[in-house]
Amino acid sequence: MDLKKAYDQVEWDFLEAYLLKLGFHLTWVRWIMQCITMVSYNVKFNGEQLTYFHPTRGIRQSDPLSPYLFILMASVLSNLINQAIHMGHLKGIQINRWCPTLFHLFFVDDAIFFLDAKLQECQNLANLLNQYCLAMGQEINWNKSGIYFSKMCPYALQENLANALRVQVLVKTEKYLGIPSNWGRSRKEVFAWIIGRVNQKLEGWKEHSISKGGKEILIKSIVQAMPQYAMAIFKLPAAICISIEKKIARFWWQNEAKKSRIHWKRWDVLKMSKI
């Protein structure tokens, strides 16, 4: 589930009431609300700045205070889900008898819910989400939301459940923040997209005549930066790293398009630090 402009649609009245409900002191809550409500904007139209105006809801994304407030607001939905589970309206999934039951996961303004393939559960979740959006002012982006089923779920049931939630059926989950969310047994296949992006860049550069200095800048600033985000989260297989190094070395020694040259130095020597 994806929320549409999640930060911009937070209702100030609901936020203030919820902070007081959590037990924060009235003076502290007033300070927080002053930081939120004192903001003003102006629009530049045809090169001319219009008059300032004050919004009536929403929290600023650039404000360092906003993520903490949004997390508190997201806990409202988490509490509603836990209450529905306690009442038996929702049921999570359990991988085996020793694992804890998994009900939902929150990722910034995205959420994943785990349900039984039953029409009643989907209707209960839809009513719960409508209640949350009505109170908080949020709106679900149905175009970016979807439902994913296990292999044993019948196709007719999939269509009924998707219609109940008004979302599309996802055949395969997509990437989240650039990282594949659907994992298989082979880690090499999961990160094959990195090799594809590297190869696409290098193939595009082969058509142009680039000096050695230009090649060095392109390799260091672009190609080597592509897998950095994935490497900061996961340990990439050695085969992926070796394949990237081979493609970089071939591009480094190549003189013209579709013509390879002798590698006069091993890549282990070329990649050593100059210091």
CSV table of C-alpha atoms in Angstrom, one decimal:
chain,number,residue,atom,x,y,z
A,1,MET,CA,0.0,0.0,0.0
A,2,ASP,CA,1.3,3.4,-0.9
A,3,LEU,CA,0.0,6.7,0.6
A,4,LYS,CA,-0.5,9.6,-1.7
A,5,LYS,CA,1.6,12.7,-0.6
A,6,ALA,CA,1.7,11.3,3.0
A,7,TYR,CA,3.4,14.3,4.6
A,8,ASP,CA,1.3,16.9,2.9
A,9,GLN,CA,-2.1,15.6,4.1
A,10,VAL,CA,-1.6,15.2,7.8
A,11,GLU,CA,-4.4,16.9,9.7
A,12,TRP,CA,-3.1,19.3,12.4
A,13,ASP,CA,-6.2,18.8,14.7
A,14,PHE,CA,-5.7,15.0,14.6
A,15,LEU,CA,-2.0,15.4,15.3
A,16,GLU,CA,-2.5,17.6,18.3
A,17,ALA,CA,-5.2,15.4,19.7
A,18,TYR,CA,-3.0,12.3,19.3
A,19,LEU,CA,0.0,13.9,21.0
A,20,LEU,CA,-2.2,14.8,24.0
A,21,LYS,CA,-3.6,11.3,24.0
A,22,LEU,CA,-0.1,9.9,24.2
A,23,GLY,CA,0.5,11.9,27.4
A,24,PHE,CA,2.8,14.7,26.3
A,25,HIS,CA,2.6,17.9,28.3
A,26,LEU,CA,0.3,20.6,27.0
A,27,THR,CA,3.1,23.2,26.8
A,28,TRP,CA,5.3,20.8,24.8
A,29,VAL,CA,2.5,20.0,22.4
A,30,ARG,CA,1.9,23.7,21.9
A,31,TRP,CA,5.6,24.2,21.0
A,32,ILE,CA,5.4,21.4,18.5
A,33,MET,CA,2.2,22.7,16.9
A,34,GLN,CA,3.7,26.2,16.7
A,35,CYS,CA,6.7,24.8,14.7
A,36,ILE,CA,4.3,23.2,12.3
A,37,THR,CA,1.6,25.9,11.9
A,38,MET,CA,3.9,28.9,11.6
A,39,VAL,CA,5.1,27.9,8.2
A,40,SER,CA,4.2,30.1,5.2
A,41,TYR,CA,4.7,29.7,1.4
A,42,ASN,CA,4.7,31.8,-1.7
A,43,VAL,CA,4.6,30.8,-5.3
A,44,LYS,CA,6.6,32.2,-8.2
A,45,PHE,CA,4.4,32.5,-11.2
A,46,ASN,CA,5.7,33.8,-14.6
A,47,GLY,CA,8.8,35.2,-12.9
A,48,GLU,CA,6.8,37.1,-10.3
A,49,GLN,CA,6.5,36.0,-6.6
A,50,LEU,CA,2.9,36.0,-5.4
A,51,THR,CA,1.9,36.9,-1.8
A,52,TYR,CA,2.6,34.5,1.1
A,53,PHE,CA,-0.1,32.1,2.3
A,54,HIS,CA,-0.5,29.8,5.3
A,55,PRO,CA,-1.4,26.1,4.9
A,56,THR,CA,-4.0,24.4,7.0
A,57,ARG,CA,-2.5,20.9,7.2
A,58,GLY,CA,0.6,18.9,6.4
A,59,ILE,CA,4.1,18.7,7.7
A,60,ARG,CA,7.2,19.7,5.8
A,61,GLN,CA,9.5,16.9,4.5
A,62,SER,CA,12.6,19.0,4.8
A,63,ASP,CA,12.0,19.6,8.5
A,64,PRO,CA,14.0,17.3,10.7
A,65,LEU,CA,11.1,17.1,13.2
A,66,SER,CA,8.6,15.8,10.5
A,67,PRO,CA,9.8,12.2,10.3
A,68,TYR,CA,9.4,11.7,14.0
A,69,LEU,CA,5.9,13.1,13.9
A,70,PHE,CA,5.0,11.0,10.9
A,71,ILE,CA,6.2,7.9,12.7
A,72,LEU,CA,3.9,8.7,15.6
A,73,MET,CA,1.0,9.2,13.2
A,74,ALA,CA,1.8,5.8,11.5
A,75,SER,CA,1.6,4.1,14.9
A,76,VAL,CA,-2.1,5.0,14.9
A,77,LEU,CA,-2.6,2.6,12.0
A,78,SER,CA,-0.5,0.0,13.7
A,79,ASN,CA,-2.6,0.2,16.8
A,80,LEU,CA,-5.8,-0.1,14.8
A,81,ILE,CA,-4.4,-3.3,13.2
A,82,ASN,CA,-3.4,-4.8,16.5
A,83,GLN,CA,-6.8,-4.0,17.8
A,84,ALA,CA,-8.4,-5.8,14.8
A,85,ILE,CA,-6.2,-8.8,15.3
A,86,HIS,CA,-7.1,-9.0,19.0
A,87,MET,CA,-10.7,-8.9,18.1
A,88,GLY,CA,-10.2,-11.7,15.5
A,89,HIS,CA,-11.0,-9.5,12.4
A,90,LEU,CA,-7.5,-10.0,10.9
A,91,LYS,CA,-5.1,-12.9,10.9
A,92,GLY,CA,-1.4,-12.6,10.0
A,93,ILE,CA,0.9,-15.3,8.6
A,94,GLN,CA,3.3,-17.6,10.3
A,95,ILE,CA,6.1,-19.3,8.5
A,96,ASN,CA,6.3,-22.2,11.0
A,97,ARG,CA,5.0,-23.0,14.4
A,98,TRP,CA,8.1,-21.5,16.1
A,99,CYS,CA,8.1,-18.1,14.3
A,100,PRO,CA,6.1,-15.2,15.6
A,101,THR,CA,3.1,-14.2,13.6
A,102,LEU,CA,3.6,-11.4,11.1
A,103,PHE,CA,0.8,-8.9,10.5
A,104,HIS,CA,2.2,-5.7,8.9
A,105,LEU,CA,5.4,-3.9,8.0
A,106,PHE,CA,5.8,-0.2,7.6
A,107,PHE,CA,8.4,1.5,5.3
A,108,VAL,CA,8.2,5.3,5.4
A,109,ASP,CA,5.0,6.0,3.5
A,110,ASP,CA,4.6,2.4,2.3
A,111,ALA,CA,3.0,-0.5,4.1
A,112,ILE,CA,2.8,-4.3,3.6
A,113,PHE,CA,-0.1,-6.3,5.2
A,114,PHE,CA,-0.3,-10.0,5.5
A,115,LEU,CA,-3.7,-11.6,5.4
A,116,ASP,CA,-5.5,-14.9,4.8
A,117,ALA,CA,-7.0,-15.3,1.3
A,118,LYS,CA,-10.5,-14.6,2.6
A,119,LEU,CA,-13.0,-12.0,1.4
A,120,GLN,CA,-14.0,-11.1,4.9
A,121,GLU,CA,-10.4,-10.2,5.9
A,122,CYS,CA,-10.0,-8.0,2.9
A,123,GLN,CA,-13.2,-6.2,3.7
A,124,ASN,CA,-12.1,-5.7,7.3
A,125,LEU,CA,-8.8,-4.3,6.2
A,126,ALA,CA,-10.5,-2.0,3.7
A,127,ASN,CA,-12.8,-0.6,6.4
A,128,LEU,CA,-9.9,-0.2,8.8
A,129,LEU,CA,-7.9,1.8,6.1
A,130,ASN,CA,-10.9,4.0,5.3
A,131,GLN,CA,-11.3,4.8,9.0
A,132,TYR,CA,-7.6,5.7,9.3
A,133,CYS,CA,-7.6,7.9,6.2
A,134,LEU,CA,-10.8,9.7,7.3
A,135,ALA,CA,-9.3,10.5,10.7
A,136,MET,CA,-5.8,11.5,9.6
A,137,GLY,CA,-6.5,13.0,6.3
A,138,GLN,CA,-4.5,10.5,4.3
A,139,GLU,CA,-5.3,9.1,0.9
A,140,ILE,CA,-4.3,5.8,-0.5
A,141,ASN,CA,-2.7,5.8,-4.0
A,142,TRP,CA,-4.5,2.9,-5.5
A,143,ASN,CA,-2.5,3.0,-8.7
A,144,LYS,CA,0.7,2.3,-6.8
A,145,SER,CA,-0.8,-0.3,-4.5
A,146,GLY,CA,-1.3,-4.0,-5.3
A,147,ILE,CA,-1.9,-7.4,-3.9
A,148,TYR,CA,0.4,-10.4,-4.2
A,149,PHE,CA,-0.8,-14.0,-3.7
A,150,SER,CA,0.8,-17.3,-3.0
A,151,LYS,CA,1.0,-20.0,-5.7
A,152,MET,CA,-1.8,-22.1,-4.3
A,153,CYS,CA,-4.5,-19.4,-4.4
A,154,PRO,CA,-7.1,-19.9,-7.1
A,155,TYR,CA,-7.3,-17.3,-9.9
A,156,ALA,CA,-11.0,-16.7,-9.3
A,157,LEU,CA,-10.4,-15.9,-5.6
A,158,GLN,CA,-7.6,-13.6,-6.5
A,159,GLU,CA,-9.9,-11.5,-8.7
A,160,ASN,CA,-12.5,-11.3,-6.0
A,161,LEU,CA,-10.0,-10.2,-3.3
A,162,ALA,CA,-8.4,-7.7,-5.6
A,163,ASN,CA,-11.8,-6.2,-6.4
A,164,ALA,CA,-12.7,-6.0,-2.7
A,165,LEU,CA,-9.5,-3.9,-2.1
A,166,ARG,CA,-9.7,-2.0,-5.4
A,167,VAL,CA,-6.1,-2.8,-6.3
A,168,GLN,CA,-4.3,-4.7,-9.1
A,169,VAL,CA,-3.0,-8.2,-8.8
A,170,LEU,CA,0.8,-8.2,-8.8
A,171,VAL,CA,2.3,-11.1,-10.7
A,172,LYS,CA,5.8,-10.2,-9.4
A,173,THR,CA,6.8,-7.7,-6.8
A,174,GLU,CA,8.9,-4.8,-8.0
A,175,LYS,CA,11.9,-3.0,-6.6
A,176,TYR,CA,11.8,-0.9,-3.4
A,177,LEU,CA,14.3,1.9,-3.2
A,178,GLY,CA,16.3,0.3,-6.0
A,179,ILE,CA,16.5,-3.1,-4.4
A,180,PRO,CA,14.5,-6.1,-5.5
A,181,SER,CA,11.8,-7.1,-3.0
A,182,ASN,CA,11.3,-10.6,-4.5
A,183,TRP,CA,14.1,-12.9,-3.5
A,184,GLY,CA,14.8,-16.3,-4.8
A,185,ARG,CA,17.3,-19.0,-3.9
A,186,SER,CA,20.0,-17.7,-6.3
A,187,ARG,CA,21.5,-14.4,-5.1
A,188,LYS,CA,23.4,-14.2,-8.3
A,189,GLU,CA,20.1,-13.9,-10.2
A,190,VAL,CA,18.8,-11.3,-7.7
A,191,PHE,CA,21.7,-8.9,-8.3
A,192,ALA,CA,21.9,-9.6,-12.1
A,193,TRP,CA,20.3,-6.2,-12.7
A,194,ILE,CA,23.5,-4.5,-11.4
A,195,ILE,CA,25.5,-6.2,-14.2
A,196,GLY,CA,22.8,-5.2,-16.7
A,197,ARG,CA,23.0,-1.5,-15.7
A,198,VAL,CA,26.9,-1.5,-15.8
A,199,ASN,CA,26.9,-3.2,-19.2
A,200,GLN,CA,24.3,-0.7,-20.5
A,201,LYS,CA,26.5,2.3,-19.5
A,202,LEU,CA,29.7,0.8,-20.9
A,203,GLU,CA,28.1,-0.2,-24.2
A,204,GLY,CA,26.8,3.4,-24.6
A,205,TRP,CA,30.3,4.8,-24.0
A,206,LYS,CA,32.0,2.4,-26.5
A,207,GLU,CA,30.5,4.4,-29.4
A,208,HIS,CA,32.5,7.5,-28.5
A,209,SER,CA,36.2,8.2,-28.6
A,210,ILE,CA,37.2,8.7,-25.0
A,211,SER,CA,40.7,9.3,-23.7
A,212,LYS,CA,42.3,7.4,-20.8
A,213,GLY,CA,41.6,10.2,-18.4
A,214,GLY,CA,38.0,10.4,-19.5
A,215,LYS,CA,37.6,6.6,-19.1
A,216,GLU,CA,39.1,6.8,-15.6
A,217,ILE,CA,36.6,9.5,-14.5
A,218,LEU,CA,33.6,7.6,-16.0
A,219,ILE,CA,34.6,4.4,-14.3
A,220,LYS,CA,35.2,6.0,-10.9
A,221,SER,CA,32.3,8.4,-10.8
A,222,ILE,CA,29.6,6.4,-12.5
A,223,VAL,CA,30.3,2.7,-12.9
A,224,GLN,CA,31.8,2.0,-9.5
A,225,ALA,CA,29.0,4.1,-7.8
A,226,MET,CA,26.2,1.9,-9.3
A,227,PRO,CA,26.5,-1.0,-6.9
A,228,GLN,CA,27.4,1.0,-3.8
A,229,TYR,CA,23.8,1.3,-2.4
A,230,ALA,CA,23.2,-2.4,-2.8
A,231,MET,CA,26.6,-3.2,-1.3
A,232,ALA,CA,25.8,-1.0,1.7
A,233,ILE,CA,22.8,-3.3,2.5
A,234,PHE,CA,23.7,-6.7,1.2
A,235,LYS,CA,26.8,-8.7,0.7
A,236,LEU,CA,27.1,-9.1,-3.0
A,237,PRO,CA,28.2,-12.5,-4.4
A,238,ALA,CA,31.8,-12.7,-5.5
A,239,ALA,CA,30.7,-13.7,-9.0
A,240,ILE,CA,28.8,-10.4,-9.4
A,241,CYS,CA,31.9,-8.3,-8.4
A,242,ILE,CA,34.2,-10.3,-10.6
A,243,SER,CA,31.9,-9.9,-13.6
A,244,ILE,CA,31.7,-6.1,-13.1
A,245,GLU,CA,35.5,-5.9,-12.9
A,246,LYS,CA,35.9,-7.9,-16.1
A,247,LYS,CA,33.5,-5.5,-17.9
A,248,ILE,CA,35.4,-2.5,-16.6
A,249,ALA,CA,38.8,-3.9,-17.6
A,250,ARG,CA,37.5,-4.7,-21.1
A,251,PHE,CA,36.2,-1.2,-21.4
A,252,TRP,CA,39.5,0.3,-20.1
A,253,TRP,CA,41.7,-1.5,-22.7
A,254,GLN,CA,39.3,-1.3,-25.6
A,255,ASN,CA,40.4,1.2,-28.3
A,256,GLU,CA,37.5,1.3,-30.7
A,257,ALA,CA,34.0,0.0,-30.7
A,258,LYS,CA,33.8,-3.8,-30.9
A,259,LYS,CA,37.6,-4.1,-30.9
A,260,SER,CA,39.3,-5.5,-27.9
A,261,ARG,CA,43.0,-5.1,-27.1
A,262,ILE,CA,45.6,-6.8,-24.9
A,263,HIS,CA,45.3,-6.3,-21.2
A,264,TRP,CA,48.9,-5.2,-20.4
A,265,LYS,CA,48.3,-5.1,-16.6
A,266,ARG,CA,46.2,-7.3,-14.4
A,267,TRP,CA,43.1,-5.6,-12.9
A,268,ASP,CA,44.3,-6.4,-9.4
A,269,VAL,CA,47.3,-4.1,-10.1
A,270,LEU,CA,45.3,-1.3,-11.8
A,271,LYS,CA,42.8,-1.0,-9.0
A,272,MET,CA,45.4,-0.5,-6.3
A,273,SER,CA,45.4,2.8,-4.4
A,274,LYS,CA,47.8,5.5,-5.8
A,275,ILE,CA,48.6,6.7,-2.3
